[in-house]
Amino acid sequence: QKEVEQDPGPLSVPEGAIVSLNCTYSNSAFQYFMWYRQYSRKGPELLMYTYSSGNKEDGRFTAQVDKSSKYISLFIRDSQPSDSATYLCAITDTGRRALTFGSGTRLQVQP
Amino acid sequence: DSGVTQTPKHLITATGQRVTLRCSPRSGDLSVYWYQQSLDQGLQFLIHYYNGEERAKGNILERFSAQQFPDLHSELNLSSLELGDSALYFCASSVASSGADTQYFGPGTRLTVL
């Protein structure tokens, strides 16, 4: 079993829709949760960074962590065609030196 | 632009050859991480250096090695290349040595082994 599971998609939505992207993880020791966005043939860029449980909002993006369920989510409001990309969840804890990534969900926002 | 630079952008080589990928971290960052991204394995951690010292190894093959130089740039050496080594190779940098520090990724090097 992989430490982080993520539905690869693709996920296609119309412009303006609310998008929900999710990951599940298996190790309860994980404390730091990130979402990266990766455009085709580019490097991942950090979107959201959350420590422990709870919600974090930044503009149209909201990250949610439910440690009891080992479930993390990224919500995108008023989605735009420019949001079309692959979204990767990443998790770690203080004892680790690197990030463990989900496989990524490819999102397509149709104009 | 993350501030992390990687060269070359593309590399095409043959099986059995050796290549070197280069990474310059963001100004002030002491940590460099190397990741491999392939279609079937996703983004996987290879190795981490902090201020010139190796700090952690992930799924790195024995044919691969890395180092970080006094000016903090890093090189990833891949030898005896196989078709399956074709992938995107990213480096990321962060200020300190914890995996919880924000990591900034470079644009990657696309390696094609023919």
Short mmCIF file of C-alpha atoms in Angstrom, two decimals:
data_model
loop_
_atom_site.label_atom_id
_atom_site.label_comp_id
_atom_site.label_asym_id
_atom_site.label_seq_id
_atom_site.Cartn_x
_atom_site.Cartn_y
_atom_site.Cartn_z
CA GLN A 1 0.00 0.00 0.00
CA LYS A 2 1.31 3.42 -0.91
CA GLU A 3 1.71 5.94 1.91
CA VAL A 4 -0.28 8.52 -0.03
CA GLU A 5 -3.11 7.74 -2.41
CA GLN A 6 -4.50 10.20 -4.91
CA ASP A 7 -6.99 9.71 -7.70
CA PRO A 8 -5.10 10.42 -10.95
CA GLY A 9 -8.17 11.73 -12.77
CA PRO A 10 -8.40 13.32 -15.23
CA LEU A 11 -11.01 15.61 -13.77
CA SER A 12 -12.83 17.86 -16.24
CA VAL A 13 -15.01 20.72 -15.01
CA PRO A 14 -16.60 23.80 -16.58
CA GLU A 15 -15.20 27.23 -15.86
CA GLY A 16 -16.57 28.65 -12.60
CA ALA A 17 -17.11 25.25 -10.95
CA ILE A 18 -15.93 24.35 -7.49
CA VAL A 19 -13.24 21.70 -7.67
CA SER A 20 -12.48 19.21 -4.92
CA LEU A 21 -9.18 17.32 -4.97
CA ASN A 22 -8.36 14.71 -2.35
CA CYS A 23 -5.67 12.49 -0.94
CA THR A 24 -5.64 9.81 1.71
CA TYR A 25 -2.61 8.74 3.68
CA SER A 26 -1.76 5.82 5.90
CA ASN A 27 0.79 7.07 8.45
CA SER A 28 -0.75 8.94 11.38
CA ALA A 29 2.65 10.51 12.18
CA PHE A 30 2.39 12.85 9.23
CA GLN A 31 1.91 16.43 10.37
CA TYR A 32 2.71 18.67 7.42
CA PHE A 33 0.49 18.73 4.38
CA MET A 34 1.10 20.52 1.12
CA TRP A 35 -0.49 20.98 -2.25
CA TYR A 36 1.65 21.60 -5.29
CA ARG A 37 0.48 22.60 -8.75
CA GLN A 38 2.42 21.37 -11.76
CA TYR A 39 1.84 22.67 -15.26
CA SER A 40 2.82 20.40 -18.12
CA ARG A 41 6.59 19.95 -18.36
CA LYS A 42 7.23 22.41 -15.51
CA GLY A 43 8.41 22.06 -11.93
CA PRO A 44 5.88 21.74 -9.09
CA GLU A 45 5.01 25.03 -7.38
CA LEU A 46 3.74 25.23 -3.82
CA LEU A 47 0.10 26.29 -3.48
CA MET A 48 -0.83 25.56 0.10
CA TYR A 49 0.99 24.46 3.26
CA THR A 50 -0.90 23.24 6.33
CA TYR A 51 0.32 22.02 9.67
CA SER A 52 -1.82 19.46 11.54
CA SER A 53 -5.60 19.55 11.24
CA GLY A 54 -7.91 22.31 10.13
CA ASN A 55 -8.56 24.60 7.22
CA LYS A 56 -6.43 27.18 5.47
CA GLU A 57 -7.67 29.62 2.88
CA ASP A 58 -5.75 31.61 0.29
CA GLY A 59 -7.82 33.43 -2.29
CA ARG A 60 -9.79 30.89 -4.31
CA PHE A 61 -7.95 27.97 -2.69
CA THR A 62 -8.84 26.20 0.56
CA ALA A 63 -6.84 23.34 2.03
CA GLN A 64 -8.47 21.05 4.54
CA VAL A 65 -6.87 18.40 6.73
CA ASP A 66 -8.78 15.77 8.67
CA LYS A 67 -6.18 13.81 10.63
CA SER A 68 -8.78 11.55 12.23
CA SER A 69 -9.72 10.25 8.78
CA LYS A 70 -6.22 10.67 7.29
CA TYR A 71 -7.79 12.70 4.53
CA ILE A 72 -6.68 15.96 2.94
CA SER A 73 -8.52 18.11 0.44
CA LEU A 74 -7.94 21.08 -1.79
CA PHE A 75 -10.91 23.13 -2.91
CA ILE A 76 -10.73 25.57 -5.82
CA ARG A 77 -13.56 28.07 -6.08
CA ASP A 78 -14.55 29.79 -9.32
CA SER A 79 -12.18 27.59 -11.29
CA GLN A 80 -10.47 29.13 -14.30
CA PRO A 81 -8.95 27.58 -17.44
CA SER A 82 -5.57 28.72 -16.08
CA ASP A 83 -6.11 26.29 -13.18
CA SER A 84 -5.73 23.40 -15.63
CA ALA A 85 -2.75 21.49 -14.32
CA THR A 86 -1.78 18.47 -12.27
CA TYR A 87 -2.26 18.88 -8.53
CA LEU A 88 0.00 16.91 -6.22
CA CYS A 89 -0.51 16.43 -2.52
CA ALA A 90 2.64 16.06 -0.45
CA ILE A 91 3.08 15.12 3.17
CA THR A 92 5.87 14.75 5.67
CA ASP A 93 6.72 14.91 9.35
CA THR A 94 9.57 16.45 11.32
CA GLY A 95 11.50 13.19 11.35
CA ARG A 96 11.68 12.97 7.59
CA ARG A 97 13.99 14.75 5.25
CA ALA A 98 11.82 14.76 2.18
CA LEU A 99 8.29 14.89 0.89
CA THR A 100 6.11 11.93 0.03
CA PHE A 101 3.93 12.78 -2.95
CA GLY A 102 0.64 11.50 -4.20
CA SER A 103 0.50 10.47 -7.82
CA GLY A 104 -1.21 13.73 -8.83
CA THR A 105 -4.67 14.56 -10.18
CA ARG A 106 -4.88 16.07 -13.65
CA LEU A 107 -7.48 18.86 -13.75
CA GLN A 108 -8.93 20.35 -16.92
CA VAL A 109 -11.13 23.45 -16.63
CA GLN A 110 -13.17 23.93 -19.77
CA PRO A 111 -13.86 27.54 -20.88
CA ASP B 1 10.17 31.53 -11.13
CA SER B 2 11.18 29.63 -7.97
CA GLY B 3 14.78 30.82 -8.01
CA VAL B 4 16.08 27.26 -8.39
CA THR B 5 17.93 26.64 -11.63
CA GLN B 6 18.65 23.35 -13.34
CA THR B 7 20.75 22.52 -16.36
CA PRO B 8 20.44 21.15 -18.92
CA LYS B 9 16.72 21.34 -19.69
CA HIS B 10 16.84 18.32 -21.95
CA LEU B 11 19.28 15.48 -22.26
CA ILE B 12 19.19 12.67 -24.80
CA THR B 13 21.69 9.87 -24.45
CA ALA B 14 22.16 6.17 -25.07
CA THR B 15 21.98 3.17 -22.78
CA GLY B 16 25.16 2.54 -20.85
CA GLN B 17 26.21 6.18 -20.85
CA ARG B 18 26.81 8.54 -17.94
CA VAL B 19 25.30 11.99 -17.47
CA THR B 20 25.50 14.81 -14.93
CA LEU B 21 22.61 17.01 -13.96
CA ARG B 22 23.23 20.32 -12.26
CA CYS B 23 21.16 22.30 -9.75
CA SER B 24 21.68 25.71 -8.19
CA PRO B 25 19.50 26.36 -5.14
CA ARG B 26 17.77 29.60 -4.25
CA SER B 27 19.99 32.21 -2.70
CA GLY B 28 20.32 31.48 1.01
CA ASP B 29 19.02 27.91 0.85
CA LEU B 30 21.33 25.28 2.28
CA SER B 31 19.36 22.15 1.42
CA VAL B 32 19.08 20.50 -1.97
CA TYR B 33 16.74 17.60 -2.68
CA TRP B 34 16.67 15.49 -5.83
CA TYR B 35 13.46 13.88 -7.09
CA GLN B 36 12.67 11.67 -10.06
CA GLN B 37 9.31 11.90 -11.81
CA SER B 38 8.25 9.11 -14.13
CA LEU B 39 4.84 8.21 -15.52
CA ASP B 40 4.54 4.97 -13.59
CA GLN B 41 6.21 5.94 -10.30
CA GLY B 42 5.20 9.55 -9.87
CA LEU B 43 7.46 12.00 -8.02
CA GLN B 44 9.94 10.09 -5.88
CA PHE B 45 12.60 11.35 -3.52
CA LEU B 46 16.15 10.35 -4.37
CA ILE B 47 18.59 12.12 -2.05
CA HIS B 48 19.01 15.15 0.22
CA TYR B 49 22.07 17.28 0.90
CA TYR B 50 22.42 19.95 3.52
CA ASN B 51 25.36 22.36 3.47
CA GLY B 52 27.54 19.88 1.64
CA GLU B 53 26.63 16.78 3.62
CA GLU B 54 24.37 13.94 2.62
CA ARG B 55 21.42 13.81 5.01
CA ALA B 56 18.98 11.28 3.61
CA LYS B 57 18.59 8.76 0.84
CA GLY B 58 15.37 7.66 -0.75
CA ASN B 59 14.80 5.39 -3.71
CA ILE B 60 18.16 6.10 -5.29
CA LEU B 61 19.83 3.40 -7.34
CA GLU B 62 23.46 2.48 -6.72
CA ARG B 63 24.22 3.66 -10.27
CA PHE B 64 23.20 7.15 -9.20
CA SER B 65 25.21 9.46 -6.98
CA ALA B 66 25.12 13.09 -5.98
CA GLN B 67 27.16 15.73 -4.26
CA GLN B 68 26.80 19.29 -3.05
CA PHE B 69 29.70 21.64 -3.51
CA PRO B 70 30.99 24.44 -1.24
CA ASP B 71 29.07 27.01 -3.30
CA LEU B 72 25.96 24.89 -2.53
CA HIS B 73 25.20 23.87 -6.08
CA SER B 74 24.55 20.16 -6.50
CA GLU B 75 25.14 17.59 -9.17
CA LEU B 76 23.34 14.31 -9.74
CA ASN B 77 25.37 11.72 -11.60
CA LEU B 78 23.60 8.91 -13.41
CA SER B 79 25.71 6.09 -14.83
CA SER B 80 25.19 2.87 -16.79
CA LEU B 81 21.96 4.37 -17.98
CA GLU B 82 19.01 2.14 -18.79
CA LEU B 83 15.84 2.83 -20.76
CA GLY B 84 13.90 2.93 -17.50
CA ASP B 85 15.96 5.89 -16.28
CA SER B 86 14.15 8.12 -18.75
CA ALA B 87 12.28 10.61 -16.57
CA LEU B 88 12.08 14.17 -15.35
CA TYR B 89 14.62 14.95 -12.66
CA PHE B 90 13.84 17.81 -10.32
CA CYS B 91 15.85 19.43 -7.65
CA ALA B 92 14.30 21.42 -4.86
CA SER B 93 15.86 23.66 -2.26
CA SER B 94 14.93 24.84 1.20
CA VAL B 95 16.45 27.02 3.87
CA ALA B 96 17.14 24.40 6.52
CA SER B 97 17.35 20.63 6.80
CA SER B 98 13.93 19.50 7.92
CA GLY B 99 11.62 17.85 5.44
CA ALA B 100 8.92 20.13 6.81
CA ASP B 101 10.65 23.23 5.43
CA THR B 102 9.08 24.66 2.31
CA GLN B 103 10.73 23.16 -0.74
CA TYR B 104 11.00 25.16 -3.95
CA PHE B 105 11.36 23.18 -7.13
CA GLY B 106 13.42 23.89 -10.18
CA PRO B 107 12.15 23.53 -13.77
CA GLY B 108 13.59 20.04 -14.11
CA THR B 109 15.83 18.16 -16.53
CA ARG B 110 14.14 15.82 -18.96
CA LEU B 111 16.32 12.78 -19.55
CA THR B 112 15.68 10.50 -22.48
CA VAL B 113 17.68 7.30 -22.73
CA LEU B 114 17.56 5.65 -26.15
#
